[in-house]
Amino acid sequence: MSQTTTSRPATPQRTPAPPARRGRRTDRPRAATSTLTYVWLVLMAVVLLFPVLMTVVGGFLPEGQLVRQPPALLRGEYSFDNYVAAWRQNVVPLLPAFTNSLFVGFVIMVGHLVTSCLAAYALVFVRMPLRQPIFWLFMATIMVPYEAIVVPNALFIRSMGVENSQWSLVLPFLANGFGVFLMRQAFRQFPEELHQAALIDGCGHLRFLFTIVLPAARPSLTALAVWSFLQGWNMYFWPLIISSSNNAMNTLQTAVFALKNNGNGTQQALVLAGVTITLVPTLLLVIFGQRWLVRGFMAGAVK
């Protein structure tokens, strides 16, 4: 038997395309723009951070080198004498003020976490009438200027009879509308079906909040905690008013102000050392908590 062979048509060979030329000329302007952008950012960072550098370095310099024009910031004789003197001076003791600032920051942070989480949970998961107008009322409190509520807060503290205790520093600030808004945006990421399934299984509101919602909203909780502590730590106007007649209630901010006015206004290096002591916890908290701040504030931005 003869075998028949079928021949397949030859496939045309494709000629390889010439390699694309790299656009060197188009990359140069982009690289130059990026370099100029970084140079501009570095210059602006130096300008903005110079007061902080002046404050921190000025605390290490003797008084004569600090008041020299220009100050000997980079070629002076550095020492910790001003920081030790600011901490040990008896005119306005900084150790009780440091304790008061820690108390104010910690109590305000805990108060914001508790009130904001409970209020946000009720606004998101609890079916109740006028839920949206109540949320608008919380938002309206953010728009009220702080100076407009100082006198009512002072009258409230006086009516409570706690004007000579540490609680007078924190009682008007245990709740905050911004914290409610932040946690509400974080809680809105949870599907309603999950909440209904938990209620059907016998999970109550508090159990659902503490075992399911809060662990998943950890970035927003951390951001609110850092922000609230900074708000309490940097508080100046209210402690200055409420503790004007009692030096034992001074915070670090008011203590440094009193240190400047009580015979140490001419000792600029001592005052700068006291200001630096107040800045150290804030700077450390911002540096190490910046990632959590960004994650927490962006948690409710994208749904």
Coordinates of C-alpha atoms in Angstrom, one line a residue:
M1 CA 0.0 0.0 0.0
S2 CA 1.2 3.4 -0.8
Q3 CA 1.3 6.0 1.9
T4 CA 0.1 9.5 1.0
T5 CA 1.8 12.4 2.7
T6 CA 0.1 15.7 3.1
S7 CA 2.3 18.8 3.2
R8 CA 1.4 21.6 5.5
P9 CA 1.7 25.1 4.2
A10 CA 4.8 26.8 5.5
T11 CA 4.1 29.4 8.2
P12 CA 5.6 32.7 7.4
Q13 CA 8.3 33.7 9.7
R14 CA 7.9 37.0 11.5
T15 CA 10.7 39.3 11.5
P16 CA 11.6 40.5 15.0
A17 CA 10.7 44.1 15.7
P18 CA 13.6 46.4 16.2
P19 CA 14.3 47.2 19.9
A20 CA 12.6 50.3 21.1
R21 CA 14.9 53.1 21.8
R22 CA 15.1 54.3 25.4
G23 CA 13.9 57.8 25.7
R24 CA 16.9 59.3 27.5
R25 CA 15.9 62.8 26.6
T26 CA 12.5 62.4 28.1
D27 CA 13.9 61.0 31.4
R28 CA 16.3 63.8 32.0
P29 CA 13.6 66.5 32.6
R30 CA 11.8 64.1 34.9
A31 CA 14.9 63.4 36.9
A32 CA 15.8 67.0 37.1
T33 CA 12.3 67.9 38.4
S34 CA 12.5 65.1 41.0
T35 CA 15.9 66.5 42.2
L36 CA 14.6 70.0 42.5
T37 CA 11.5 68.8 44.4
Y38 CA 13.6 67.0 47.0
V39 CA 15.9 70.0 47.3
W40 CA 12.9 72.3 47.9
L41 CA 11.5 69.9 50.4
V42 CA 14.8 69.7 52.3
L43 CA 15.0 73.5 52.4
M44 CA 11.5 73.9 53.6
A45 CA 12.0 71.2 56.3
V46 CA 15.1 73.0 57.5
V47 CA 13.1 76.3 57.7
L48 CA 10.2 74.7 59.5
L49 CA 12.3 72.7 61.9
F50 CA 14.8 75.5 62.8
P51 CA 12.7 76.7 65.8
V52 CA 12.7 73.2 67.2
L53 CA 16.5 72.9 66.6
M54 CA 17.0 76.3 68.2
T55 CA 15.0 75.2 71.3
V56 CA 16.7 71.8 71.8
V57 CA 20.3 72.9 71.1
G58 CA 19.8 76.2 73.0
G59 CA 19.1 74.2 76.1
F60 CA 22.6 72.7 75.9
L61 CA 24.4 76.1 75.6
P62 CA 25.5 78.4 78.3
E63 CA 23.6 81.7 78.6
G64 CA 26.4 83.8 77.2
Q65 CA 26.7 81.7 74.0
L66 CA 23.0 81.6 73.5
V67 CA 22.4 85.4 73.6
R68 CA 25.4 86.0 71.3
Q69 CA 24.4 87.4 67.9
P70 CA 24.3 85.1 66.0
P71 CA 23.9 82.3 68.6
A72 CA 26.7 79.7 68.7
L73 CA 24.5 76.7 67.9
L74 CA 27.0 74.6 66.0
R75 CA 30.2 75.6 67.7
G76 CA 29.2 76.1 71.4
E77 CA 30.1 74.3 74.6
Y78 CA 27.3 71.8 75.1
S79 CA 26.3 70.5 78.5
F80 CA 23.3 69.2 80.4
D81 CA 23.6 71.8 83.1
N82 CA 20.5 73.8 82.0
Y83 CA 18.3 70.7 81.8
V84 CA 19.4 69.6 85.3
A85 CA 18.9 73.1 86.7
A86 CA 15.4 73.3 85.1
W87 CA 14.4 70.0 86.6
R88 CA 15.8 70.7 90.0
Q89 CA 14.8 74.4 90.4
N90 CA 12.3 75.1 93.2
V91 CA 10.6 78.2 91.8
V92 CA 8.2 76.2 89.7
P93 CA 8.8 72.4 90.3
L94 CA 8.6 70.5 87.0
L95 CA 8.2 67.0 88.5
P96 CA 4.6 67.6 89.8
A97 CA 3.8 69.4 86.6
F98 CA 5.1 66.4 84.6
T99 CA 2.9 64.1 86.7
N100 CA -0.1 66.4 86.1
S101 CA 0.5 66.4 82.4
L102 CA 0.7 62.6 82.3
F103 CA -2.6 62.5 84.3
V104 CA -4.4 64.9 82.0
G105 CA -3.2 63.2 78.8
F106 CA -4.0 59.7 80.0
V107 CA -7.4 60.4 81.5
I108 CA -8.5 62.4 78.4
M109 CA -7.3 59.6 76.1
V110 CA -9.3 57.0 78.1
G111 CA -12.3 59.2 78.2
H112 CA -12.2 59.8 74.4
L113 CA -11.8 56.1 73.7
V114 CA -14.7 55.1 75.9
T115 CA -17.2 57.8 75.0
S116 CA -16.3 57.8 71.3
C117 CA -16.6 54.0 70.9
L118 CA -19.9 53.8 72.7
A119 CA -21.5 56.7 70.9
A120 CA -20.2 55.6 67.5
Y121 CA -21.5 52.0 68.1
A122 CA -25.0 53.4 68.9
L123 CA -25.0 55.6 65.8
V124 CA -24.0 52.7 63.5
F125 CA -25.5 49.5 64.9
V126 CA -28.4 50.6 67.1
R127 CA -31.7 51.3 65.4
M128 CA -33.1 54.4 66.9
P129 CA -35.0 57.5 65.7
L130 CA -33.2 60.7 64.9
R131 CA -29.9 58.9 64.5
Q132 CA -28.7 61.1 61.7
P133 CA -29.6 64.5 63.4
I134 CA -27.9 63.3 66.6
F135 CA -24.7 62.7 64.5
W136 CA -25.0 66.2 63.0
L137 CA -25.2 67.5 66.6
F138 CA -21.9 65.8 67.4
M139 CA -20.4 67.4 64.3
A140 CA -21.7 70.8 65.3
T141 CA -19.7 70.6 68.5
I142 CA -16.5 70.5 66.5
M143 CA -17.4 73.9 64.9
V144 CA -17.8 75.7 68.3
P145 CA -14.7 77.8 69.0
Y146 CA -12.8 76.7 72.1
E147 CA -12.8 80.2 73.6
A148 CA -16.6 80.2 73.5
I149 CA -16.9 77.4 76.0
V150 CA -14.2 78.4 78.5
V151 CA -16.5 80.4 80.8
P152 CA -19.3 77.8 80.8
N153 CA -16.7 75.1 81.6
A154 CA -15.3 77.2 84.4
L155 CA -18.7 77.7 85.9
F156 CA -19.4 74.0 85.6
I157 CA -16.3 73.1 87.4
R158 CA -17.0 75.6 90.2
S159 CA -20.6 74.2 90.6
M160 CA -19.1 70.7 90.9
G161 CA -16.8 71.8 93.7
V162 CA -13.7 70.3 92.2
E163 CA -11.8 73.4 91.2
N164 CA -8.9 72.5 93.4
S165 CA -8.3 69.0 92.2
Q166 CA -6.8 67.4 89.2
W167 CA -10.2 66.4 87.9
S168 CA -11.0 70.0 87.1
L169 CA -8.3 69.7 84.4
V170 CA -10.0 66.9 82.5
L171 CA -13.8 66.8 83.3
P172 CA -14.9 69.1 80.5
F173 CA -12.9 67.2 77.9
L174 CA -13.8 63.5 78.4
A175 CA -15.9 63.5 75.2
N176 CA -15.1 64.8 71.8
G177 CA -17.0 65.1 68.6
F178 CA -14.0 64.3 66.4
G179 CA -13.5 61.0 68.1
V180 CA -17.1 60.0 67.5
F181 CA -16.8 60.9 63.9
L182 CA -13.5 58.9 63.5
M183 CA -14.9 55.7 65.2
R184 CA -18.2 56.0 63.3
Q185 CA -16.4 56.0 60.0
A186 CA -14.4 52.9 61.2
F187 CA -17.5 51.0 62.4
R188 CA -19.3 51.7 59.1
Q189 CA -16.9 49.3 57.4
F190 CA -18.6 46.3 59.1
P191 CA -21.4 44.7 57.1
E192 CA -24.9 44.8 58.7
E193 CA -25.3 41.1 58.0
L194 CA -22.5 40.3 60.4
H195 CA -24.2 42.3 63.2
Q196 CA -27.5 40.5 62.5
A197 CA -25.9 37.1 62.6
A198 CA -24.2 37.9 65.9
L199 CA -27.5 39.0 67.4
I200 CA -29.2 35.8 66.2
D201 CA -26.5 33.7 67.9
G202 CA -27.1 35.4 71.2
C203 CA -24.3 38.0 71.1
G204 CA -25.2 41.1 72.9
H205 CA -24.2 44.7 72.0
L206 CA -21.3 45.0 74.4
R207 CA -20.0 41.5 73.6
F208 CA -20.2 42.3 69.8
L209 CA -18.5 45.6 70.4
F210 CA -15.6 44.3 72.5
T211 CA -15.0 40.9 70.8
I212 CA -15.6 41.7 67.1
V213 CA -15.8 45.4 66.3
L214 CA -13.0 46.9 68.4
P215 CA -10.3 44.3 67.5
A216 CA -10.9 44.9 63.8
A217 CA -10.9 48.7 64.3
R218 CA -7.5 48.7 66.0
P219 CA -5.8 51.2 63.7
S220 CA -8.6 53.8 64.3
L221 CA -8.4 53.1 68.1
T222 CA -4.7 53.7 68.1
A223 CA -5.0 56.8 66.0
L224 CA -7.6 58.2 68.4
A225 CA -5.5 57.3 71.4
V226 CA -2.4 59.1 70.1
W227 CA -4.4 62.1 69.0
S228 CA -6.3 62.4 72.3
F229 CA -3.1 62.0 74.4
L230 CA -1.5 64.8 72.4
Q231 CA -4.5 67.0 72.9
G232 CA -4.4 66.5 76.6
W233 CA -0.6 66.8 76.9
N234 CA -0.4 70.1 74.9
M235 CA -3.3 71.7 76.6
Y236 CA -2.3 75.2 77.8
F237 CA -5.2 77.7 77.9
W238 CA -7.5 75.7 80.2
P239 CA -4.9 74.7 82.8
L240 CA -3.6 78.3 82.8
I241 CA -7.1 79.5 83.8
I242 CA -8.1 76.8 86.2
S243 CA -4.8 76.5 88.0
S244 CA -3.9 80.2 88.2
S245 CA -4.3 80.3 92.0
N246 CA -2.9 76.8 92.7
N247 CA 0.7 76.1 91.6
A248 CA 0.3 72.4 92.6
M249 CA -2.0 71.9 89.6
N250 CA 0.4 73.3 87.0
T251 CA 1.0 71.2 83.9
L252 CA 4.3 71.3 82.1
Q253 CA 3.1 74.0 79.7
T254 CA 1.9 76.3 82.4
A255 CA 4.9 75.5 84.6
V256 CA 7.3 76.6 81.9
F257 CA 5.3 79.8 81.4
A258 CA 5.5 80.4 85.1
L259 CA 9.2 79.6 85.1
K260 CA 9.8 82.4 82.6
N261 CA 7.7 85.0 84.5
N262 CA 9.1 84.2 88.0
G263 CA 12.5 85.7 87.8
N264 CA 13.9 83.4 85.1
G265 CA 12.9 85.4 82.1
T266 CA 16.5 86.5 81.6
Q267 CA 17.8 82.9 81.7
Q268 CA 16.8 82.0 78.2
A269 CA 18.8 78.8 78.2
L270 CA 17.0 77.5 81.3
V271 CA 13.6 78.3 79.7
L272 CA 14.5 76.6 76.5
A273 CA 15.6 73.5 78.5
G274 CA 12.2 73.5 80.2
V275 CA 10.4 73.8 76.8
T276 CA 12.5 70.9 75.4
I277 CA 11.4 68.7 78.4
T278 CA 7.8 69.3 77.4
L279 CA 8.5 68.6 73.7
V280 CA 10.3 65.2 74.2
P281 CA 7.2 63.0 74.9
T282 CA 5.2 64.7 72.1
L283 CA 8.0 64.2 69.6
L284 CA 8.5 60.6 70.6
L285 CA 4.8 59.8 70.4
V286 CA 4.5 61.5 66.9
I287 CA 7.6 59.7 65.5
F288 CA 6.6 56.2 66.7
G289 CA 2.9 56.6 66.3
Q290 CA 2.8 58.3 62.9
R291 CA 2.1 55.1 61.1
W292 CA -0.9 54.3 63.3
L293 CA -2.1 57.9 62.9
V294 CA -2.1 57.7 59.1
R295 CA -3.7 54.2 59.1
G296 CA -6.4 55.2 61.6
F297 CA -7.3 58.4 59.8
M298 CA -7.4 56.7 56.4
A299 CA -9.4 53.6 57.6
G300 CA -12.8 55.2 57.0
A301 CA -11.8 57.2 53.9
V302 CA -12.0 54.3 51.4
K303 CA -15.0 52.0 51.6

